[in-house]
Short mmCIF file of C-alpha atoms in Angstrom, two decimals:
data_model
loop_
_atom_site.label_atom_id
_atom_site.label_comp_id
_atom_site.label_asym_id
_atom_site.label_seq_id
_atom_site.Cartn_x
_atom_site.Cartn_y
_atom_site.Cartn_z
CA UNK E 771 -6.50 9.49 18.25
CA UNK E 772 -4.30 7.69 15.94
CA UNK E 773 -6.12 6.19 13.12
CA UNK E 774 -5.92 2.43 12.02
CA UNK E 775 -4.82 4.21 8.34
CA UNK E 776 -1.48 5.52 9.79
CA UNK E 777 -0.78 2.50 12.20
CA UNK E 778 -0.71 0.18 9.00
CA UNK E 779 1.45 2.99 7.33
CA UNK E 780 3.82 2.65 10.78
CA UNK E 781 4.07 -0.82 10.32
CA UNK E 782 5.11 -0.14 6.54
CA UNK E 783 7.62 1.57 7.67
CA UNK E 784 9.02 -0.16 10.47
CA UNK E 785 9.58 -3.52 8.00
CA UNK E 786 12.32 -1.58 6.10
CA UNK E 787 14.71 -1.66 8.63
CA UNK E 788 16.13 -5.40 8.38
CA UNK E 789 16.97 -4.42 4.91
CA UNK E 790 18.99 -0.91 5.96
CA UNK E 791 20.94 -3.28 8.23
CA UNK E 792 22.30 -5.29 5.79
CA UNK E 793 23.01 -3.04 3.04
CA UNK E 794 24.62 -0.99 5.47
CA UNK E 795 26.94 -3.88 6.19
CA UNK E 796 27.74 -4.89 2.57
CA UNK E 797 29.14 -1.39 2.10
CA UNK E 798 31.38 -1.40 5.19
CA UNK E 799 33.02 -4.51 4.72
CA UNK E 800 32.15 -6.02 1.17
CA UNK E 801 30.17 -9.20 2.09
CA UNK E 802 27.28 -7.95 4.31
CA UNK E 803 24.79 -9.85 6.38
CA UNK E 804 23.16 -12.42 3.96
CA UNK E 805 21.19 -13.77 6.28
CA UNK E 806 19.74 -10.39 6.74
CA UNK E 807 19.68 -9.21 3.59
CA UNK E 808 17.06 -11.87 2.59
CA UNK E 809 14.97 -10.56 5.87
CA UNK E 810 15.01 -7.74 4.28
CA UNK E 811 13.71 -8.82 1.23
CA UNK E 812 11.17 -10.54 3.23
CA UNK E 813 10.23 -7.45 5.17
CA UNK E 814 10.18 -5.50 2.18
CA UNK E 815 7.64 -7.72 0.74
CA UNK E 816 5.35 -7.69 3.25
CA UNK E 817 5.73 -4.04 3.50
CA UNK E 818 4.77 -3.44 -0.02
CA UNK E 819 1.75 -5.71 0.83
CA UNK E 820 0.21 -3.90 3.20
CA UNK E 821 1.00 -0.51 2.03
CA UNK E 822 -1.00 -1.78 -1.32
CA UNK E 823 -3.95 -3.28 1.15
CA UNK E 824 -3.71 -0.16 2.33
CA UNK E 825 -4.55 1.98 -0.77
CA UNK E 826 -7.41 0.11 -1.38
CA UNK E 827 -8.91 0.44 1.85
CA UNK E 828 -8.68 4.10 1.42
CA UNK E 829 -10.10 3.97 -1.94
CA UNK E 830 -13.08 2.35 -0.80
CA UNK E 831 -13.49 4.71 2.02
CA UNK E 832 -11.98 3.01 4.92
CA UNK E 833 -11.56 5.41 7.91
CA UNK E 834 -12.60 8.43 5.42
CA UNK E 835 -16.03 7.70 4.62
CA UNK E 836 -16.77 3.93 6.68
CA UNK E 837 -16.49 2.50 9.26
CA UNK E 838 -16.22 -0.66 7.97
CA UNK E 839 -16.14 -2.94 4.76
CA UNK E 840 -18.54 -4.94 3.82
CA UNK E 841 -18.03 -9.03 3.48
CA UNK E 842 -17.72 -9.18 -0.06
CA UNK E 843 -14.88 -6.38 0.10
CA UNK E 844 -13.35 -8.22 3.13
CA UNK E 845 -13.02 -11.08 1.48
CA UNK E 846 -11.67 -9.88 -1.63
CA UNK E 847 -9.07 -8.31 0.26
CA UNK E 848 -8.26 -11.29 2.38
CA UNK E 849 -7.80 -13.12 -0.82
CA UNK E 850 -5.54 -10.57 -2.45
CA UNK E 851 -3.53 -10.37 0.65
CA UNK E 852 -3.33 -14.43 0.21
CA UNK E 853 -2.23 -14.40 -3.61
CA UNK E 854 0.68 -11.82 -2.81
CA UNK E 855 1.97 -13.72 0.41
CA UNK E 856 2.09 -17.44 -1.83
CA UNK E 857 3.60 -15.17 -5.05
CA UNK E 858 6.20 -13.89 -3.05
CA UNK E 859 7.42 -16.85 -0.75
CA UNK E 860 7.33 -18.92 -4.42
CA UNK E 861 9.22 -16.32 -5.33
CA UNK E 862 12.04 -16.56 -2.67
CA UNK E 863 12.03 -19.99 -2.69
CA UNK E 864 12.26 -20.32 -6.82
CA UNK E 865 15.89 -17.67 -6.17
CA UNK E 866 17.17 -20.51 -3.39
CA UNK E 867 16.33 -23.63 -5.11
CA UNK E 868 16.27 -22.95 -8.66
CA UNK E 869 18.76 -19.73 -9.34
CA UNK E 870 22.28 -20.89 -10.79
CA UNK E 871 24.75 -19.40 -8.04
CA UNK E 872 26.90 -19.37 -11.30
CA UNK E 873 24.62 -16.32 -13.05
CA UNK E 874 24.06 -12.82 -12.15
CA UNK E 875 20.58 -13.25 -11.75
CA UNK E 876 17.59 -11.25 -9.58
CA UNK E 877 15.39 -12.55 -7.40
CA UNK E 878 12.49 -10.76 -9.19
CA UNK E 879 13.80 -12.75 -12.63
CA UNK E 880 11.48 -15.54 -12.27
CA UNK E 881 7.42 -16.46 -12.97
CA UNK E 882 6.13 -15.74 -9.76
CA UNK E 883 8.11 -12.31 -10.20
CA UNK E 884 6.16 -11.62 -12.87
CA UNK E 885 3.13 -12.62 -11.46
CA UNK E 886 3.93 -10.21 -8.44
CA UNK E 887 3.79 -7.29 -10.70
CA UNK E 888 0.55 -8.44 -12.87
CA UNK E 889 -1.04 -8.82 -9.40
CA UNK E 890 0.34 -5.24 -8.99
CA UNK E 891 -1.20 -4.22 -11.87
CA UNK E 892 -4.53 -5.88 -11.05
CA UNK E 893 -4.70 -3.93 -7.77
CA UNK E 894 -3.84 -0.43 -9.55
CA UNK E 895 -7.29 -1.21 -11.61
CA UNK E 896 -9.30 -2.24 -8.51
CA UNK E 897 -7.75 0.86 -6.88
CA UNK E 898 -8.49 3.05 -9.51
CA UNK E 899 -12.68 1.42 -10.14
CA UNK E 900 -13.16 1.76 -5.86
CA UNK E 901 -11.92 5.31 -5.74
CA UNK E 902 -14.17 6.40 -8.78
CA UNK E 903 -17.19 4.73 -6.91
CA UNK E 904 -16.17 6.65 -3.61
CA UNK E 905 -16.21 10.04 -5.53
CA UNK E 906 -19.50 9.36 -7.15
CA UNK E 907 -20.71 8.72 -3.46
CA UNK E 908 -19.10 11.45 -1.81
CA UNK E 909 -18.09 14.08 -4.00
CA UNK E 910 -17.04 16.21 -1.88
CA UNK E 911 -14.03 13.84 -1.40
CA UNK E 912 -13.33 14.21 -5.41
CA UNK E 913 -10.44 16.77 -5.01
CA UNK E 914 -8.66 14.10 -2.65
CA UNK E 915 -9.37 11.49 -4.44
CA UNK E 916 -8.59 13.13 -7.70
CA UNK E 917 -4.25 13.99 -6.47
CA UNK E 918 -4.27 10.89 -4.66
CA UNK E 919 -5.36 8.65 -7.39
CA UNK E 920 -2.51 10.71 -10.07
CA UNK E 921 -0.04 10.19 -7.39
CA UNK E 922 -0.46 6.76 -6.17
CA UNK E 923 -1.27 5.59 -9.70
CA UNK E 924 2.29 6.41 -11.03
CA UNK E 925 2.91 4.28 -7.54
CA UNK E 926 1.43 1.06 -9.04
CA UNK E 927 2.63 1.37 -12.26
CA UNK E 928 6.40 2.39 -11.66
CA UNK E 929 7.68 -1.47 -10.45
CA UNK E 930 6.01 -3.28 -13.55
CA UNK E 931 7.70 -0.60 -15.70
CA UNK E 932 11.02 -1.01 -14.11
CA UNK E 933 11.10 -4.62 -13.66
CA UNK E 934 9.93 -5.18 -17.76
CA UNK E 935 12.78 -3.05 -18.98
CA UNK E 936 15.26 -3.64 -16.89
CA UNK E 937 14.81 -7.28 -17.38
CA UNK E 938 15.22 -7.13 -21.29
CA UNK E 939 17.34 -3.97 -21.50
CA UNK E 940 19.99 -3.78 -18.64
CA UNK E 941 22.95 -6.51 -18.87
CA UNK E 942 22.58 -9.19 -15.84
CA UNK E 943 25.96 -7.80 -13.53
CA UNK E 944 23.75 -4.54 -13.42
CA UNK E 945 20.58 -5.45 -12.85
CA UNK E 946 20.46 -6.18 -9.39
CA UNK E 947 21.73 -2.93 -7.99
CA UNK E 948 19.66 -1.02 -10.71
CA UNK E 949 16.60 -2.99 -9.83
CA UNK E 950 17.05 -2.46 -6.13
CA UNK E 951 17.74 1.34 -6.74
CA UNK E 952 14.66 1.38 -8.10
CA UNK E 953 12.72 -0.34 -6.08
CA UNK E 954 13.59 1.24 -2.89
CA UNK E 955 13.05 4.98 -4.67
CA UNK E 956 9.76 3.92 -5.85
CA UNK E 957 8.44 2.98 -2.03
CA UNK E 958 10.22 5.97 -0.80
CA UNK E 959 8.22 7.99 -3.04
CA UNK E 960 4.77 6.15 -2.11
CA UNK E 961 5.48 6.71 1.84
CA UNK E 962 6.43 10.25 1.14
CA UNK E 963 3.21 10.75 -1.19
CA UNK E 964 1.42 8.98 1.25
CA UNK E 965 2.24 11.03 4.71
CA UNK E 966 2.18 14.71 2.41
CA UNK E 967 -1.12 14.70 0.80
CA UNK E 968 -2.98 12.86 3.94
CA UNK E 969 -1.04 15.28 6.65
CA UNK E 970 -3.21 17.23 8.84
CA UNK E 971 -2.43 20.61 8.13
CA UNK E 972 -4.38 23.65 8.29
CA UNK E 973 -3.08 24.58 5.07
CA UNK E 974 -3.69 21.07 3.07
CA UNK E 975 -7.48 21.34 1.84
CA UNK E 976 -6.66 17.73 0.54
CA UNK E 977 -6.74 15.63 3.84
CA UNK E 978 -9.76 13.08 4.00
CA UNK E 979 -10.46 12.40 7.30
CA UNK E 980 -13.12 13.46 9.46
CA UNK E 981 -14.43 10.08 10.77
CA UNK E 982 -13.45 9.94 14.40
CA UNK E 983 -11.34 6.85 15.76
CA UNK E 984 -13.93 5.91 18.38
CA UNK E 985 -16.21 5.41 15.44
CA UNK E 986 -14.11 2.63 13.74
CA UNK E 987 -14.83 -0.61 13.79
CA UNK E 988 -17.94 -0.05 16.05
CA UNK E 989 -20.06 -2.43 14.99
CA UNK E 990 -22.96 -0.34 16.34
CA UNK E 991 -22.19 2.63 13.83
CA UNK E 992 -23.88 2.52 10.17
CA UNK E 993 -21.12 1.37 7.18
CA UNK E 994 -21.23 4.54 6.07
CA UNK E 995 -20.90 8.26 6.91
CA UNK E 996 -21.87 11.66 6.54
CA UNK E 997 -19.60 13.45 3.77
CA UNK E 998 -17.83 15.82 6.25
CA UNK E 999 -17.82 16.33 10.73
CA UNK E 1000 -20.15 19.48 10.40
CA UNK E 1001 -23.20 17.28 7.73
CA UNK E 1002 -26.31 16.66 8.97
CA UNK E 1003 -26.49 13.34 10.96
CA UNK E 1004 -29.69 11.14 11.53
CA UNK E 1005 -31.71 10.24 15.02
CA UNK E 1006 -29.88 6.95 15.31
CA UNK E 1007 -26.32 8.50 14.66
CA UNK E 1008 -26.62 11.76 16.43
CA UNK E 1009 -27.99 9.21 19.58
CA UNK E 1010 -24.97 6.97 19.24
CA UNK E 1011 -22.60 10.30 19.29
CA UNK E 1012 -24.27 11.29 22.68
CA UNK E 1013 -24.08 7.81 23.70
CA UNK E 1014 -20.17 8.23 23.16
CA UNK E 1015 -19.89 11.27 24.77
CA UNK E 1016 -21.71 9.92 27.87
#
């Protein structure tokens, strides 16, 4: 019964360790695990990747109001998932071949840093245009839709912000442990976001899901679904429910 939303958010989760390790290390004994450290980075990466593939899915109804996306919004995810994955391995390799080991410098100091958090920005507007579209659609979803957007918006914008003004404000033998403060607060506060308003609790009129897992990714089920479990379904869907029962 576990939905593909919360496995991705699992995975999220699961990245972060590599990077625990070796911070963990650096404050026992002063040098840490460097090795590890840029795993870390790596793993942090990718998480922030997927949790950001994830918002958009759920703004454009994955597992809350589809079953699946269509292959214009498969693709354009596929190619956003693309653009972050070259940004951020240019961005790793720009710290390891072009950085001065002489200067206090961050690996987020660079173009394709930059271009990281534009792309950022890009997906907050695509976010924020797919989950208006769902609402119109389904408004009985608006209310969700409505704290998750406030929420998750302050998400997206929170790492541009940072990175700008820490960049041109903070002096460079700060910045790093700033920057990383930072950074690691603002995903802590997008998992915890995340698992509060989706939880499914009696009490929490906010959580979206009614679409069952079976009906995922079955290729047999129409795109789209009734707005709640207890709506009015159609000849073909109420036959495939029976079908799944059987």
């Amino acid at each position: 019964m576990l939905h593909q939303t919360f496995k991705m958010y699992i995975q999220a989760i699961v990245s972060l360790s590599c990077k625990i390790a070796a911070y963990g290390t650096y404050a026992r004994n002063g040098q840490g695990l460097p090795f590890m450290k840029l795993v870390g980075q790596l793993f942090r990466a990718s998480c922030e990747t997927c949790f950001i593939i994830l918002l958009l899915l759920i703004a454009k109804g994955f597992t809350i109001t589809r079953s699946r996306l269509s292959n214009l919004a498969t693709w354009k995810l596929t190619l956003l998932m693309c653009l972050y994955v070259i940004l951020y391995m240019s961005m790793f390799v720009w710290q390891m071949k072009i950085f001065d080991p002489a200067v206090v410098t961050y690996v987020s100091e660079s173009y394709p840093g930059y271009g990281i958090q534009a792309l950022r920005l890009l997906s907050w507007l695509s976010y924020s245009i797919s989950s208006i579209m769902t609402c119109k659609k389904y408004p009985k979803k608006r209310e969700f839709y409505l704290v998750f957007g406030v929420f998750m918006s302050l998400w997206f914008w929170m790492g541009p912000v940072t990175l700008y003004l820490s960049n041109f404000l903070l002096d460079n033998w700060v910045r790093e442990e700033v920057v990383n403060l930072v950074e690691c607060s603002v995903v802590f506060y997008g998992f915890i976001v995340f698992m509060v308003v989706t939880r499914p609790s009696m009490t929490n009129k906010n959580f979206p899901f009614h679409v069952r897992t079976t009906q995922i990714g079955d290729m047999t089920q129409p795109a789209d679904f009734p707005q709640n479990a207890y709506a009015k379904m159609s000849k073909d869907e109420r036959r495939i429910s029976n079908d799944e029962m059987t």
